mmCIF file of C-alpha atoms in Angstrom:
data_model
loop_
_atom_site.group_PDB
_atom_site.id
_atom_site.type_symbol
_atom_site.label_atom_id
_atom_site.label_comp_id
_atom_site.label_asym_id
_atom_site.label_seq_id
_atom_site.Cartn_x
_atom_site.Cartn_y
_atom_site.Cartn_z
ATOM 1 C CA MET A 1 0.000 0.000 0.000
ATOM 2 C CA LYS A 2 2.803 2.415 0.961
ATOM 3 C CA LYS A 3 4.643 1.496 -2.240
ATOM 4 C CA TRP A 4 1.480 2.129 -4.255
ATOM 5 C CA LEU A 5 1.022 5.544 -2.638
ATOM 6 C CA SER A 6 4.626 6.447 -3.182
ATOM 7 C CA ASP A 7 4.417 5.403 -6.830
ATOM 8 C CA THR A 8 1.164 7.301 -7.414
ATOM 9 C CA PRO A 9 1.590 10.757 -8.953
ATOM 10 C CA LEU A 10 0.662 13.724 -6.754
ATOM 11 C CA GLN A 11 -2.125 14.747 -9.132
ATOM 12 C CA LYS A 12 -3.827 11.350 -8.770
ATOM 13 C CA LYS A 13 -3.411 11.467 -4.993
ATOM 14 C CA MET A 14 -5.171 14.809 -4.896
ATOM 15 C CA LEU A 15 -7.874 13.457 -7.196
ATOM 16 C CA TYR A 16 -8.438 10.449 -4.921
ATOM 17 C CA SER A 17 -8.568 12.738 -1.881
ATOM 18 C CA TYR A 18 -11.146 14.974 -3.522
ATOM 19 C CA GLY A 19 -13.141 11.893 -4.509
ATOM 20 C CA ILE A 20 -13.146 10.562 -0.949
ATOM 21 C CA LEU A 21 -14.050 14.016 0.419
ATOM 22 C CA PHE A 22 -16.866 14.327 -2.104
ATOM 23 C CA ALA A 23 -18.208 10.870 -1.242
ATOM 24 C CA VAL A 24 -18.145 11.622 2.496
ATOM 25 C CA SER A 25 -19.853 14.966 1.894
ATOM 26 C CA LEU A 26 -22.468 13.328 -0.312
ATOM 27 C CA ILE A 27 -23.228 10.684 2.304
ATOM 28 C CA ALA A 28 -23.510 13.354 5.006
ATOM 29 C CA PHE A 29 -25.842 15.378 2.781
ATOM 30 C CA VAL A 30 -28.056 12.338 2.041
ATOM 31 C CA ILE A 31 -28.289 11.523 5.769
ATOM 32 C CA PHE A 32 -29.155 15.151 6.566
ATOM 33 C CA PHE A 33 -31.723 15.267 3.720
ATOM 34 C CA VAL A 34 -33.414 12.023 4.790
ATOM 35 C CA ARG A 35 -33.642 13.189 8.411
ATOM 36 C CA SER A 36 -35.001 16.591 7.377
ATOM 37 C CA PHE A 37 -37.483 14.945 5.016
ATOM 38 C CA ARG A 38 -38.752 12.647 7.773
ATOM 39 C CA GLN A 39 -39.093 15.568 10.174
ATOM 40 C CA ASP A 40 -40.951 17.634 7.563
ATOM 41 C CA MET A 41 -43.229 14.697 6.764
ATOM 42 C CA GLN A 42 -44.026 14.143 10.431
ATOM 43 C CA SER A 43 -44.660 17.861 10.884
ATOM 44 C CA GLU A 44 -46.986 17.829 7.838
ATOM 45 C CA ILE A 45 -48.829 14.760 9.161
ATOM 46 C CA ASN A 46 -49.298 16.426 12.556
ATOM 47 C CA HIS A 47 -50.520 19.602 10.843
ATOM 48 C CA MET A 48 -52.978 17.605 8.709
ATOM 49 C CA LYS A 49 -54.313 15.813 11.785
ATOM 50 C CA GLN A 50 -54.761 19.128 13.547
ATOM 51 C CA SER A 51 -56.367 20.714 10.470
ATOM 52 C CA ASN A 52 -58.709 17.769 9.968
ATOM 53 C CA GLY A 53 -59.723 17.913 13.611
ATOM 54 C CA GLN A 54 -60.391 21.638 13.334
ATOM 55 C CA LEU A 55 -62.269 21.127 10.070
ATOM 56 C CA GLU A 56 -64.477 18.492 11.683
ATOM 57 C CA LEU A 57 -65.284 20.865 14.540
ATOM 58 C CA ASN A 58 -66.038 23.643 12.051
ATOM 59 C CA LEU A 59 -68.309 21.395 10.002
ATOM 60 C CA ASN A 60 -70.148 20.279 13.125
ATOM 61 C CA ASP A 61 -70.765 23.947 13.931
ATOM 62 C CA ILE A 62 -72.133 24.431 10.416
ATOM 63 C CA PHE A 63 -74.427 21.428 10.731
ATOM 64 C CA GLU A 64 -75.823 22.757 13.994
ATOM 65 C CA SER A 65 -76.470 26.183 12.491
ATOM 66 C CA MET A 66 -78.277 24.592 9.519
ATOM 67 C CA GLU A 67 -80.782 22.627 11.603
ATOM 68 C CA SER A 68 -83.525 25.053 10.597
ATOM 69 C CA PHE A 69 -83.152 23.660 7.061
ATOM 70 C CA PHE A 70 -82.935 20.034 8.135
ATOM 71 C CA PHE A 71 -86.291 20.017 9.929
ATOM 72 C CA PHE A 72 -88.292 22.944 8.541
ATOM 73 C CA HIS A 73 -90.862 20.632 6.875
ATOM 74 C CA TYR A 74 -91.642 19.031 10.254
ATOM 75 C CA SER A 75 -93.011 22.297 11.604
ATOM 76 C CA ASP A 76 -95.506 22.886 8.792
ATOM 77 C CA ASP A 77 -97.817 20.107 7.608
ATOM 78 C CA ARG A 78 -98.556 22.017 4.421
ATOM 79 C CA LEU A 79 -94.905 21.972 3.347
ATOM 80 C CA ARG A 80 -94.504 18.312 4.255
ATOM 81 C CA THR A 81 -97.613 17.535 2.209
ATOM 82 C CA LEU A 82 -96.206 19.415 -0.781
ATOM 83 C CA ILE A 83 -92.860 17.597 -0.591
ATOM 84 C CA SER A 84 -94.246 14.112 -0.054
ATOM 85 C CA SER A 85 -97.232 14.299 -2.437
ATOM 86 C CA ASN A 86 -97.259 14.001 -6.166
ATOM 87 C CA ASP A 87 -98.411 17.292 -7.714
ATOM 88 C CA ARG A 88 -101.319 15.392 -9.295
ATOM 89 C CA ASP A 89 -102.663 14.741 -5.789
ATOM 90 C CA ILE A 90 -103.110 18.482 -5.138
ATOM 91 C CA SER A 91 -105.496 20.857 -6.877
ATOM 92 C CA PRO A 92 -103.857 23.478 -9.123
ATOM 93 C CA GLN A 93 -105.003 26.300 -6.829
ATOM 94 C CA MET A 94 -103.650 24.581 -3.718
ATOM 95 C CA TYR A 95 -100.420 23.655 -5.492
ATOM 96 C CA ALA A 96 -99.776 27.258 -6.552
ATOM 97 C CA SER A 97 -100.399 28.451 -2.993
ATOM 98 C CA LEU A 98 -98.095 25.832 -1.463
ATOM 99 C CA GLU A 99 -95.401 26.473 -4.059
ATOM 100 C CA GLU A 100 -95.394 30.161 -3.160
ATOM 101 C CA LEU A 101 -95.257 29.260 0.537
ATOM 102 C CA MET A 102 -92.265 26.955 -0.074
ATOM 103 C CA HIS A 103 -90.402 29.658 -1.991
ATOM 104 C CA GLU A 104 -91.014 32.155 0.805
ATOM 105 C CA LYS A 105 -89.901 29.675 3.467
ATOM 106 C CA LEU A 106 -86.671 28.830 1.662
ATOM 107 C CA ASN A 107 -85.987 32.501 1.022
ATOM 108 C CA VAL A 108 -86.501 33.404 4.701
ATOM 109 C CA LEU A 109 -84.249 30.573 5.886
ATOM 110 C CA ALA A 110 -81.500 31.434 3.384
ATOM 111 C CA THR A 111 -81.661 35.117 4.316
ATOM 112 C CA THR A 112 -81.519 34.307 8.019
ATOM 113 C CA GLU A 113 -78.399 32.126 7.732
ATOM 114 C CA PRO A 114 -75.408 34.388 6.976
ATOM 115 C CA TYR A 115 -73.410 31.759 5.046
ATOM 116 C CA VAL A 116 -76.171 30.387 2.796
ATOM 117 C CA LEU A 117 -76.060 31.655 -0.779
ATOM 118 C CA ARG A 118 -78.529 29.259 -2.353
ATOM 119 C CA ALA A 119 -81.069 26.698 -1.137
ATOM 120 C CA THR A 120 -82.620 24.156 -3.485
ATOM 121 C CA LEU A 121 -85.049 21.353 -2.651
ATOM 122 C CA LEU A 122 -85.500 18.340 -4.925
ATOM 123 C CA THR A 123 -88.499 16.095 -4.220
ATOM 124 C CA SER A 124 -88.339 12.334 -4.719
ATOM 125 C CA ASP A 125 -90.500 12.639 -7.846
ATOM 126 C CA GLY A 126 -88.257 15.300 -9.397
ATOM 127 C CA ARG A 127 -89.936 18.630 -8.551
ATOM 128 C CA ILE A 128 -87.653 21.560 -7.732
ATOM 129 C CA TYR A 129 -88.170 24.356 -5.198
ATOM 130 C CA LYS A 130 -85.574 27.065 -4.629
ATOM 131 C CA ASN A 131 -85.017 30.423 -3.004
ATOM 132 C CA LEU A 132 -83.524 32.020 -6.138
ATOM 133 C CA ASP A 133 -85.311 32.503 -9.437
ATOM 134 C CA GLU A 134 -82.517 31.465 -11.802
ATOM 135 C CA ASP A 135 -81.645 28.669 -14.230
ATOM 136 C CA GLN A 136 -79.941 25.924 -12.222
ATOM 137 C CA THR A 137 -80.316 22.948 -14.583
ATOM 138 C CA ASP A 138 -76.647 21.950 -14.738
ATOM 139 C CA TYR A 139 -76.177 22.503 -11.006
ATOM 140 C CA GLN A 140 -79.318 20.522 -10.141
ATOM 141 C CA ASP A 141 -78.243 17.608 -12.327
ATOM 142 C CA ARG A 142 -74.837 17.446 -10.627
ATOM 143 C CA MET A 143 -76.309 17.584 -7.137
ATOM 144 C CA LYS A 144 -79.036 15.070 -7.979
ATOM 145 C CA LYS A 145 -76.493 12.500 -9.166
ATOM 146 C CA ILE A 146 -74.747 12.669 -5.801
ATOM 147 C CA ALA A 147 -77.926 12.667 -3.723
ATOM 148 C CA VAL A 148 -79.725 9.726 -5.329
ATOM 149 C CA HIS A 149 -76.649 7.473 -5.384
ATOM 150 C CA MET A 150 -75.942 7.868 -1.669
ATOM 151 C CA GLU A 151 -77.193 5.215 0.755
ATOM 152 C CA TRP A 152 -78.769 7.447 3.393
ATOM 153 C CA GLU A 153 -79.597 6.591 6.977
ATOM 154 C CA LYS A 154 -81.719 8.838 9.193
ATOM 155 C CA ASP A 155 -78.792 9.688 11.486
ATOM 156 C CA ASP A 156 -76.360 10.493 8.666
ATOM 157 C CA LYS A 157 -74.706 13.881 8.574
ATOM 158 C CA PRO A 158 -74.977 15.959 5.394
ATOM 159 C CA TYR A 159 -72.679 15.113 2.520
ATOM 160 C CA VAL A 160 -70.122 17.900 2.049
ATOM 161 C CA CYS A 161 -68.881 18.662 -1.471
ATOM 162 C CA GLU A 162 -65.354 19.919 -2.127
ATOM 163 C CA PRO A 163 -64.955 23.720 -2.340
ATOM 164 C CA ARG A 164 -65.439 24.951 -5.888
ATOM 165 C CA LYS A 165 -66.513 27.986 -7.879
ATOM 166 C CA GLU A 166 -70.198 28.516 -8.656
ATOM 167 C CA ARG A 167 -72.018 31.388 -10.327
ATOM 168 C CA ILE A 168 -74.995 32.394 -8.211
ATOM 169 C CA ASN A 169 -77.221 35.297 -9.204
ATOM 170 C CA LEU A 170 -74.607 36.315 -11.796
ATOM 171 C CA VAL A 171 -71.889 36.542 -9.109
ATOM 172 C CA SER A 172 -68.969 34.113 -8.843
ATOM 173 C CA TYR A 173 -68.419 32.562 -5.400
ATOM 174 C CA ARG A 174 -66.280 29.859 -3.891
ATOM 175 C CA VAL A 175 -68.759 27.543 -2.217
ATOM 176 C CA ILE A 176 -69.056 24.318 -0.327
ATOM 177 C CA SER A 177 -72.324 22.463 -0.777
ATOM 178 C CA LEU A 178 -74.245 20.423 1.761
ATOM 179 C CA ILE A 179 -76.511 17.657 0.491
ATOM 180 C CA PHE A 180 -78.916 15.960 2.876
ATOM 181 C CA PRO A 181 -82.171 14.003 2.632
ATOM 182 C CA MET A 182 -85.544 15.247 3.801
ATOM 183 C CA TRP A 183 -87.270 12.558 5.838
ATOM 184 C CA ASP A 184 -90.964 12.040 6.445
ATOM 185 C CA VAL A 185 -92.045 11.607 10.054
ATOM 186 C CA TYR A 186 -92.565 7.859 9.781
ATOM 187 C CA GLY A 187 -91.076 6.925 6.418
ATOM 188 C CA MET A 188 -87.761 5.126 6.016
ATOM 189 C CA ASN A 189 -87.030 6.591 2.577
ATOM 190 C CA PRO A 190 -86.216 10.233 1.759
ATOM 191 C CA ILE A 191 -89.094 12.295 0.395
ATOM 192 C CA GLY A 192 -86.655 14.843 -1.012
ATOM 193 C CA TYR A 193 -83.163 16.292 -0.859
ATOM 194 C CA MET A 194 -81.891 19.717 0.152
ATOM 195 C CA PHE A 195 -78.879 21.337 -1.519
ATOM 196 C CA LEU A 196 -77.289 24.247 0.349
ATOM 197 C CA ASP A 197 -74.471 26.342 -1.108
ATOM 198 C CA LEU A 198 -72.410 28.125 1.541
ATOM 199 C CA ASP A 199 -70.007 31.026 1.060
ATOM 200 C CA TYR A 200 -66.640 29.298 1.537
ATOM 201 C CA ASP A 201 -64.565 32.484 1.820
ATOM 202 C CA LYS A 202 -66.862 33.881 4.490
ATOM 203 C CA LEU A 203 -66.656 30.585 6.393
ATOM 204 C CA LYS A 204 -62.852 30.522 6.181
ATOM 205 C CA SER A 205 -62.697 34.052 7.528
ATOM 206 C CA GLN A 206 -64.900 33.050 10.453
ATOM 207 C CA TRP A 207 -62.837 29.916 11.142
ATOM 208 C CA LYS A 208 -59.597 31.918 11.257
ATOM 209 C CA GLN A 209 -61.095 34.209 13.898
ATOM 210 C CA THR A 210 -61.969 31.246 16.113
ATOM 211 C CA GLU A 211 -58.619 29.404 15.790
#
């Protein structure tokens, strides 16, 4: 070994030394990177757990504040009759009166709740009632596909859609939508579905204040 080193030119010795130094530095960097990556991953996991926990609490608060929508048809037999009955079972005069009452009720509820931008009710036989007088065909089709393919139980919480952009009354909003079934007093199947669009930016602002 000594003979080999003595016979090796100085330039090659320096090259070998640089190579060894580079290899040691590279190994040290890899070890440091792996440790930092693991720490960052653990920190991100902890943050996600904390965020998910906070999000669940926030959503529970939303659900509680929306109870007036969940059960409004229980407090008025006329509205429950309109939702659960086929429109052929009601006289045209009565139907027009009940339809106007439903629109007013949805409008009052949506106005009372500060985060609700739009409230739409779909009956099991396909009739639509809403608080806003606007074309919602594409929106209704999307929400209906989700609602009718869910397997609902009476104790289920509302289904929460991912935040997205929606145009409501010609204004663009970021919204999250709640979808939940409307139950009859004794029935085991939904008599309709409610779609609520909530102002996501306003909710986020409120959540930041309570963190």
